[in-house]
Each structure stands twice: as structure tokens, then as C-alpha cells.
């Protein structure tokens, strides 16, 4: 029997998300989340999707990622789908930063792990957790291939004129300061699905992909390759996000240091955790912001307007970068669910060939769909993202090709 199952692990700084997927039919066998790792209030939410059984919860301290992954392995084993199962083909890991060298899904060995560790200075929040996740998985199943799939990979095709900041080249190179881009697994998956929806090969279409979740990024995709993306050295650049500022004059940092006496770490925390929608109006959930707007809340209205204004600037910029655009594609939590955001982002762009059909936009649904009227020169689409499936696809394809 050829093993067809892939365990996808997404290890964050204090959480591990996982899915067990059977590539024979792309079905999910189990999904779950270990959260608040390292705290007294750790929890593990596990849901077997094959064979029923319903959700299970564990509460109580999971001391570290090792303990969390062991608990995940126990839950899977209780469902007869443990890590020792001969049906498990590979463990696929989401790794946030692959830098300039790790640009394709990669079988993990010591050299690869070292390279992911070497990149910790440019991804201090994410890469350490990713390394821990890989090491623990290796310890639990030393004989099983482990594949790393990088968030930066899709953007590594960006041309140099989009990837470089206009700063002193020697300083930039010495410290690896350049634009890497993130959410690449999502942008890759959604671009492919959008091409499918348009009935074309990815190589034939130009797309503006808007991944609007709690983190948010836009990308300009020409013929299946990334030509520009809004996140840069870190995921802070670009669009207004749930808690991140996105684009800002870098001098704001010096100003806050000099005038407000804030330390580097304090400014870092401000721009990453207390800015964006949250900083503007106290809420980072688009649903809550819309509710407040309906009640006439001015701060929520302004936060929404700033969010949309930035989004429009990126649509315009990427339209200019691409020259011709086949579709603007919305994805992730806000992009898939917020009809008002989609409508506002495209409003007034009829001269560019863009329009949204009110009814199609409001209809909702879990499938990839067009929401533009038939006359629109540039289509507008909603394409649900599925980063876990994409990681599983890429990991499985790599081991199957060996
Ligand atoms: P993600 O990071 O892709 O999981 O997206 C999470 C964000 O999506 C949340 O913070 C909300 O702002 C947004 N979101 C989720 N569901 C909805 C919805 N039904 N309407 C509007 N926004 C939503």
C-alpha cells in the first residue's frame, strides 16, 4: 500500500495548527489547534473528521512545542491515525522565512534546518517555532520525510527592481535587507484556482491577489509568477492589517524614538500589535467594525475608510505594474466574507474595467466564484484560500517524485 496521508504542521510562537489530509481524495481526516503553549491555560482542540467521534478538548499546561506535538500525536493515535501509521507519507511544515536560498518545497536535513535557523534574525517571531516543530516531528518519526514549505517561496520570483529597497546596497546586502514577501503559499494556491475559475492556464493570466485576513497582503501575479507583493523584509509592510500599520514613513520610527522617548522594541510592538484597524478604532475584527459603522460610530468608519483607501492604492499600483489585468481576486477571512470591503475596494474603478455585481457579491458561499457583472473587462473573484492543502500538495508531490 502506498502511503497517501500528509500531516501538515503550522507551528507559531505559542501555537501549533495541524491537519491530517489524505491525498488519495484530498479529504481532511483530522484538524486541530494547540494554543497558549508554555502557559498554564494551554488548550488542545482536536477534531477527527473521519469516522465521526466529534471534537475533543484538553486543558492544562503544555510546557513547550515538544509537549504540544506529543499531545497531538496521542490524539491522532486515539483515532487510529497516529504518527506511527504506515499510511502517513510525509509531514509538511509551514516555514515562514526561506530567504534567498530556500525557494522551493525542500526535504529537511541538517543543512536545511541550519539555514532556517540562520534566518531567525529576519523572522524572529516565526522561524524559531518552525524549527522547533520540525525537530520535534523528527524525534517522533525519525524515519519519515519532513518537507518545509516556505511562505516566502512564491515571491522569490520577484524581479530585483521590486525586491530591492532603495538604500545603500552594501548595507542592505550585509544584513539581508530586501523585500521577501509572505503569505506566498496562499498567493500561489489562490492564483492557480483563480486561473482555473477563468478557464485558463495560470501562464495565461495576470492577477491582482488580495489576501485580506488578520494579516493582509496584495500581490501582482503575471502568468503564474509573482511580480510584486506588498509585504517586505517582514510582514509589517503594505496594507492596513488587523493590528499592523502596513506602509508608514520610516521616519515615524525615529520621531517616536526622539520625541516620545520610545525604545526600538516599543515602536516594534506599537506598529505590529497596536496599530492597523485595532489601533485606529479599538477593534481588529471586520465584522465588529461593520456593526459599529451601522450604529454610526465615527472611529470605526474612519478605520474602514483608511483600510479601503490603502487597498485601492495597491490595486491601482499593481494594475500599473501589470499593464493588463484579467482578474482581481479576494481571499482570506475578510476577502472571502466581507461583501462591503470588496464592494468599496472596487467602487469607482469602472474606467479600469472593474465592477462588482451587487447580488453576486452579497451571495456568499464556500466555492471560488466570480462576483463581477458579465460585461466587466476585468473580472472580480472570490477564491477561498487553503494553505494547508497547498502545503500538503507540495509536500506530497515532493516525496512522490523521489
Ligand atoms: P484570517 O486571518 O484569514 O483567518 O482572517 C481573520 C479575519 O477575518 C478576522 O479578524 C475578521 O476581521 C475577518 N472575518 C472573518 N469572518 C468574517 C465575516 N463573516 N465578515 C467580515 N470579516 C470576517
Coordinates of C-alpha atoms and ligand atoms in Angstrom, one line a residue:
X1 CA 0.0 0.0 0.0
X2 CA 1.4 3.4 -0.9
X3 CA 1.0 5.8 1.9
X4 CA -1.1 8.8 0.9
X5 CA -1.6 10.8 4.1
X6 CA 0.1 14.1 4.9
X7 CA 0.3 15.7 8.3
X8 CA 0.5 19.5 7.9
X9 CA 2.0 21.4 10.8
X10 CA 1.9 25.1 11.2
X11 CA 3.9 26.0 14.3
X12 CA 3.6 29.5 15.6
X13 CA 5.3 31.1 18.6
X14 CA 2.7 29.8 21.1
X15 CA 0.5 27.6 19.0
X16 CA 0.5 24.6 16.6
X17 CA -2.2 24.2 14.0
X18 CA -2.4 20.8 12.3
X19 CA -4.4 19.0 9.7
X20 CA -4.2 15.4 8.6
X21 CA -5.1 15.2 4.9
X22 CA -5.5 12.1 2.7
X23 CA -4.1 12.9 -0.8
X24 CA -6.0 10.0 -2.3
X25 CA -9.1 12.1 -2.3
X26 CA -7.9 15.4 -0.7
X27 CA -10.1 14.7 2.4
X28 CA -9.4 16.0 5.9
X29 CA -9.1 13.2 8.4
X30 CA -8.4 15.4 11.4
X31 CA -7.8 19.1 12.2
X32 CA -6.8 20.8 15.4
X33 CA -5.0 23.5 17.3
X34 CA -2.8 23.6 20.4
X35 CA -2.7 27.1 21.8
X36 CA -1.2 29.1 24.6
X37 CA 1.8 26.7 24.7
X38 CA 4.0 27.4 27.7
X39 CA 1.2 28.9 29.7
X40 CA -0.9 27.3 32.5
X41 CA -4.0 27.8 30.3
X42 CA -2.8 25.8 27.3
X43 CA -5.5 24.0 25.3
X44 CA -5.7 21.4 22.6
X45 CA -8.7 21.4 20.3
X46 CA -8.9 18.2 18.3
X47 CA -11.5 17.2 15.7
X48 CA -11.4 13.9 13.9
X49 CA -13.3 14.3 10.7
X50 CA -13.1 10.7 9.5
X51 CA -15.3 8.2 11.3
X52 CA -17.2 10.7 13.5
X53 CA -16.5 11.0 17.2
X54 CA -16.8 14.7 17.5
X55 CA -14.5 17.4 18.9
X56 CA -12.3 16.8 21.9
X57 CA -10.6 19.3 24.2
X58 CA -7.7 19.1 26.5
X59 CA -6.9 21.8 29.0
X60 CA -3.8 22.2 31.2
X61 CA -0.2 23.3 30.7
X62 CA 1.6 22.2 27.5
X63 CA 5.1 23.1 28.6
X64 CA 6.6 23.6 25.1
X65 CA 6.2 22.6 21.5
X66 CA 7.5 19.1 22.2
X67 CA 4.8 18.5 24.7
X68 CA 2.2 20.0 22.4
X69 CA 3.1 17.8 19.5
X70 CA 3.2 14.8 21.7
X71 CA -0.3 15.6 22.8
X72 CA -1.4 16.0 19.1
X73 CA 0.2 12.6 18.3
X74 CA -1.7 11.0 21.2
X75 CA -5.0 12.4 20.0
X76 CA -4.3 11.2 16.5
X77 CA -3.3 7.8 17.8
X78 CA -6.6 7.6 19.8
X79 CA -8.4 7.9 16.4
X80 CA -6.2 5.2 14.9
X81 CA -4.3 7.8 12.9
X82 CA -1.1 8.0 14.9
X83 CA 2.2 9.2 13.7
X84 CA 3.4 5.6 13.5
X85 CA 0.7 4.8 10.9
X86 CA 2.1 3.2 7.8
X87 CA -0.4 5.4 5.8
X88 CA 1.5 8.5 6.7
X89 CA 3.7 9.6 3.8
X90 CA 5.2 12.8 4.9
X91 CA 5.0 15.7 7.4
X92 CA 4.7 19.1 5.7
X93 CA 5.8 22.1 7.7
X94 CA 4.8 25.7 7.1
X95 CA 8.1 27.7 7.4
X96 CA 7.7 31.4 7.3
X97 CA 11.1 32.6 6.0
X98 CA 13.2 30.7 3.5
X99 CA 15.4 33.7 2.5
X100 CA 17.1 33.7 -0.9
X101 CA 18.2 30.0 -0.8
X102 CA 15.2 28.1 0.2
X103 CA 12.7 28.9 -2.6
X104 CA 11.0 25.6 -3.3
X105 CA 9.5 22.9 -1.1
X106 CA 12.5 21.2 0.5
X107 CA 13.2 17.9 2.1
X108 CA 14.5 18.8 5.6
X109 CA 18.0 17.7 6.5
X110 CA 20.6 19.2 8.9
X111 CA 21.8 21.8 6.4
X112 CA 18.2 22.9 5.7
X113 CA 17.5 23.3 9.4
X114 CA 20.7 25.3 9.8
X115 CA 19.6 27.6 7.0
X116 CA 16.2 28.1 8.6
X117 CA 17.9 28.9 11.9
X118 CA 20.3 31.3 10.2
X119 CA 17.3 33.3 9.0
X120 CA 16.0 33.8 12.5
X121 CA 17.2 37.5 12.6
X122 CA 14.9 38.3 9.7
X123 CA 12.0 36.3 11.1
X124 CA 12.4 36.3 14.9
X125 CA 8.8 35.6 15.7
X126 CA 8.3 32.7 13.4
X127 CA 11.4 30.7 12.3
X128 CA 12.3 29.6 15.9
X129 CA 8.9 28.0 16.3
X130 CA 9.1 26.4 12.8
X131 CA 12.5 24.9 13.7
X132 CA 11.1 23.5 17.0
X133 CA 8.2 22.0 15.2
X134 CA 10.4 20.2 12.7
X135 CA 12.8 18.9 15.3
X136 CA 10.0 17.5 17.5
X137 CA 8.4 15.9 14.5
X138 CA 11.7 14.4 13.5
X139 CA 12.1 13.0 17.0
X140 CA 8.6 11.5 16.9
X141 CA 9.1 9.9 13.5
X142 CA 12.8 9.9 12.6
X143 CA 12.3 7.7 9.5
X144 CA 9.6 9.9 7.9
X145 CA 10.4 12.5 5.3
X146 CA 9.8 16.1 6.6
X147 CA 9.2 18.8 4.0
X148 CA 9.4 22.5 4.6
X149 CA 7.2 24.8 2.5
X150 CA 8.1 28.4 2.7
X151 CA 5.8 31.5 2.9
X152 CA 8.4 33.5 1.0
X153 CA 8.9 30.9 -1.8
X154 CA 6.2 32.2 -4.3
X155 CA 7.7 35.7 -4.1
X156 CA 11.3 34.7 -4.8
X157 CA 10.4 35.1 -8.5
X158 CA 10.0 38.9 -7.9
X159 CA 12.3 40.9 -10.2
X160 CA 15.2 42.7 -8.5
X161 CA 13.6 46.1 -9.1
X162 CA 10.6 45.0 -6.9
X163 CA 12.6 43.1 -4.3
X164 CA 15.2 45.8 -3.5
X165 CA 14.7 48.8 -1.2
X166 CA 16.4 51.9 -2.5
X167 CA 19.0 52.0 0.2
X168 CA 22.8 51.6 0.2
X169 CA 23.4 48.3 -1.5
X170 CA 26.3 47.2 0.7
X171 CA 24.4 47.8 3.9
X172 CA 21.4 46.0 2.5
X173 CA 23.3 43.0 1.4
X174 CA 25.4 42.7 4.5
X175 CA 22.2 42.4 6.6
X176 CA 20.0 40.7 4.0
X177 CA 17.7 43.7 3.9
X178 CA 15.3 43.3 1.0
X179 CA 11.7 42.5 0.2
X180 CA 10.8 38.9 0.6
X181 CA 7.0 38.9 0.8
X182 CA 4.9 36.5 2.8
X183 CA 1.6 34.6 2.6
X184 CA 3.2 33.0 -0.5
X185 CA 1.5 29.6 -0.1
X186 CA -1.8 31.4 -0.2
X187 CA -1.0 33.6 -3.1
X188 CA 0.3 30.6 -5.1
X189 CA -2.8 28.5 -4.4
X190 CA -5.3 31.3 -5.0
X191 CA -3.6 32.3 -8.3
X192 CA -3.9 28.8 -9.6
X193 CA -7.5 28.4 -8.5
X194 CA -8.4 31.8 -10.0
X195 CA -6.9 30.8 -13.3
X196 CA -9.0 27.6 -13.2
X197 CA -12.1 29.7 -12.5
X198 CA -11.3 31.8 -15.5
X199 CA -10.9 28.6 -17.6
X200 CA -7.3 29.4 -18.4
X201 CA -3.8 28.2 -17.7
X202 CA -2.0 30.2 -14.9
X203 CA 0.6 31.1 -17.5
X204 CA -2.1 33.0 -19.5
X205 CA -3.5 35.3 -16.8
X206 CA -2.5 38.5 -14.9
X207 CA -4.0 38.7 -11.5
X208 CA -4.1 41.1 -8.5
X209 CA -4.5 38.8 -5.5
X210 CA -5.7 40.4 -2.2
X211 CA -5.2 38.2 0.8
X212 CA -7.2 40.0 3.4
X213 CA -7.1 38.2 6.8
X214 CA -5.9 39.5 10.1
X215 CA -2.6 39.8 8.3
X216 CA -3.1 41.2 4.8
X217 CA -1.1 41.3 1.6
X218 CA -1.5 42.0 -2.1
X219 CA 0.4 40.6 -5.0
X220 CA 0.7 41.3 -8.7
X221 CA 0.9 37.9 -10.5
X222 CA 1.9 37.7 -14.2
X223 CA 1.5 34.4 -15.8
X224 CA 1.6 32.5 -12.5
X225 CA 4.8 34.3 -11.3
X226 CA 4.9 36.9 -8.6
X227 CA 5.9 40.3 -9.9
X228 CA 5.4 42.3 -6.8
X229 CA 3.9 41.9 -3.3
X230 CA 3.1 44.3 -0.5
X231 CA 4.9 42.7 2.4
X232 CA 8.6 43.3 2.6
X233 CA 11.5 42.3 4.8
X234 CA 8.9 41.5 7.4
X235 CA 5.1 41.1 7.3
X236 CA 4.7 44.7 8.5
X237 CA 4.8 46.5 5.1
X238 CA 1.9 47.1 2.8
X239 CA -1.8 47.0 3.5
X240 CA -3.6 48.1 6.7
X241 CA -4.0 44.9 8.7
X242 CA -5.8 43.8 11.9
X243 CA -3.1 45.0 14.2
X244 CA -0.2 46.1 11.9
X245 CA 0.2 49.5 10.4
X246 CA 1.3 48.5 6.9
X247 CA 3.1 51.2 5.0
X248 CA 4.4 54.1 7.0
X249 CA 7.1 56.8 6.6
X250 CA 10.1 55.1 8.3
X251 CA 10.9 58.4 9.9
X252 CA 7.9 57.8 12.2
X253 CA 10.1 55.3 14.0
X254 CA 12.9 57.9 14.5
X255 CA 10.4 60.5 15.5
X256 CA 8.8 58.3 18.1
X257 CA 12.2 57.5 19.5
X258 CA 13.4 61.1 19.7
X259 CA 10.2 62.8 20.6
X260 CA 8.2 60.2 22.5
X261 CA 11.3 58.5 24.0
X262 CA 10.1 55.1 22.8
X263 CA 12.6 52.3 22.5
X264 CA 13.0 50.2 19.3
X265 CA 11.1 47.3 21.0
X266 CA 8.3 49.6 22.0
X267 CA 7.9 51.0 18.4
X268 CA 8.1 47.5 17.1
X269 CA 5.3 46.4 19.4
X270 CA 3.2 49.5 18.5
X271 CA 3.4 49.0 14.8
X272 CA 2.9 45.2 14.8
X273 CA 0.4 44.8 17.7
X274 CA -1.3 48.0 18.5
X275 CA -1.8 49.6 15.0
X276 CA -3.9 48.8 11.9
X277 CA -7.6 48.5 12.5
X278 CA -7.1 47.8 16.2
X279 CA -5.0 51.0 16.7
X280 CA -7.4 53.1 14.7
X281 CA -10.7 52.1 16.3
X282 CA -10.1 49.5 19.1
X283 CA -11.3 46.6 17.1
X284 CA -9.5 44.4 14.6
X285 CA -12.4 42.2 13.5
X286 CA -14.1 43.5 10.4
X287 CA -17.5 42.1 11.5
X288 CA -17.4 44.2 14.6
X289 CA -16.2 47.3 12.7
X290 CA -19.1 46.9 10.3
X291 CA -21.5 46.6 13.3
X292 CA -20.2 49.7 14.8
X293 CA -20.4 51.6 11.5
X294 CA -24.1 50.6 11.2
X295 CA -24.6 52.3 14.6
X296 CA -22.9 55.5 13.2
X297 CA -19.5 55.0 15.0
X298 CA -17.1 57.6 13.5
X299 CA -13.9 55.9 14.6
X300 CA -15.0 52.6 13.0
X301 CA -16.0 54.4 9.8
X302 CA -12.6 56.2 9.6
X303 CA -10.7 52.9 10.2
X304 CA -12.7 51.3 7.4
X305 CA -12.1 54.2 5.1
X306 CA -8.3 54.1 5.7
X307 CA -8.3 50.3 5.2
X308 CA -10.1 50.7 1.8
X309 CA -8.0 53.7 0.7
X310 CA -4.8 51.7 1.1
X311 CA -6.3 48.7 -0.7
X312 CA -7.3 50.9 -3.6
X313 CA -3.8 52.3 -3.8
X314 CA -2.4 48.8 -4.2
X315 CA -5.0 47.8 -6.8
X316 CA -4.0 50.9 -8.8
X317 CA -0.3 50.3 -8.3
X318 CA -0.4 46.7 -9.3
X319 CA -2.7 47.4 -12.3
X320 CA 0.1 49.8 -13.5
X321 CA 2.8 47.2 -12.7
X322 CA 1.0 44.5 -14.8
X323 CA -0.3 46.7 -17.6
X324 CA -3.3 44.4 -18.2
X325 CA -5.3 42.6 -15.6
X326 CA -7.6 39.6 -16.0
X327 CA -8.9 39.5 -12.5
X328 CA -8.8 41.0 -9.0
X329 CA -9.1 38.1 -6.6
X330 CA -10.2 38.4 -2.9
X331 CA -9.2 35.8 -0.4
X332 CA -8.8 35.0 3.4
X333 CA -11.1 35.9 6.3
X334 CA -12.1 39.5 5.2
X335 CA -11.6 38.9 1.5
X336 CA -13.8 35.8 1.5
X337 CA -16.5 37.0 3.8
X338 CA -16.9 40.8 3.7
X339 CA -19.0 41.9 0.7
X340 CA -18.8 45.6 1.8
X341 CA -15.0 45.5 1.7
X342 CA -15.0 44.0 -1.8
X343 CA -17.6 46.5 -3.0
X344 CA -15.8 49.5 -1.5
X345 CA -12.3 48.4 -2.8
X346 CA -13.5 48.3 -6.4
X347 CA -16.0 51.2 -6.3
X348 CA -15.2 54.0 -8.7
X349 CA -12.8 51.8 -10.8
X350 CA -15.2 51.3 -13.7
X351 CA -12.8 53.2 -16.0
X352 CA -10.2 50.5 -15.3
X353 CA -12.8 47.9 -16.3
X354 CA -13.5 46.8 -12.8
X355 CA -17.0 46.3 -11.4
X356 CA -18.8 44.2 -8.8
X357 CA -22.3 42.8 -9.2
X358 CA -24.3 43.6 -6.0
X359 CA -26.2 40.4 -5.9
X360 CA -23.3 38.1 -6.8
X361 CA -21.2 39.9 -4.2
X362 CA -23.7 39.5 -1.5
X363 CA -24.5 35.9 -2.3
X364 CA -21.7 34.3 -0.1
X365 CA -20.6 30.7 -0.4
X366 CA -17.6 28.5 0.1
X367 CA -16.7 27.9 -3.5
X368 CA -14.5 30.0 -5.8
X369 CA -16.8 32.4 -7.7
X370 CA -17.0 35.4 -9.9
X371 CA -18.7 38.5 -8.5
X372 CA -18.3 40.8 -11.4
X373 CA -21.1 41.5 -14.0
X374 CA -20.6 39.7 -17.3
X375 CA -19.7 43.0 -19.1
X376 CA -16.7 43.7 -16.8
X377 CA -13.4 43.7 -18.7
X378 CA -11.5 42.8 -15.5
X379 CA -13.2 40.0 -13.5
X380 CA -13.6 40.2 -9.8
X381 CA -13.4 36.9 -8.0
X382 CA -13.6 35.4 -4.5
X383 CA -11.4 32.4 -4.1
X384 CA -11.2 30.7 -0.7
X385 CA -7.6 30.1 0.3
X386 CA -6.4 26.7 1.6
X387 CA -2.8 27.0 2.8
X388 CA -2.9 23.6 4.5
X389 CA -4.0 21.8 1.3
X390 CA -1.3 23.6 -0.7
X391 CA 1.4 22.6 1.8
X392 CA 0.1 19.0 1.7
X393 CA 0.1 19.1 -2.2
X394 CA 3.6 20.4 -2.4
X395 CA 5.0 18.1 0.3
X396 CA 3.3 15.0 -1.2
X397 CA 4.4 15.9 -4.7
X398 CA 8.0 16.2 -3.5
X399 CA 8.1 12.8 -1.8
X400 CA 6.1 11.1 -4.6
X401 CA 8.7 12.3 -7.1
X402 CA 11.6 10.8 -5.2
Ligands
LIG1 P1 -7.8 35.1 8.7 O1 -6.5 35.7 9.2 O2 -7.7 34.9 7.2 O3 -8.3 34.0 9.5 O4 -8.9 36.3 8.9 C1 -9.4 36.6 10.1 C2 -10.2 37.9 10.0 O5 -11.3 37.8 9.0 C3 -11.0 38.3 11.2 O6 -10.2 39.1 12.1 C4 -12.1 39.1 10.7 O7 -11.7 40.5 10.6 C5 -12.3 38.6 9.3 N1 -13.6 37.9 9.1 C6 -13.9 36.6 9.4 N2 -15.2 36.3 9.1 C7 -15.7 37.5 8.6 C8 -17.0 37.9 8.2 N3 -18.0 37.0 8.1 N4 -17.2 39.1 7.8 C9 -16.2 40.0 7.8 N5 -14.9 39.7 8.2 C10 -14.7 38.5 8.6

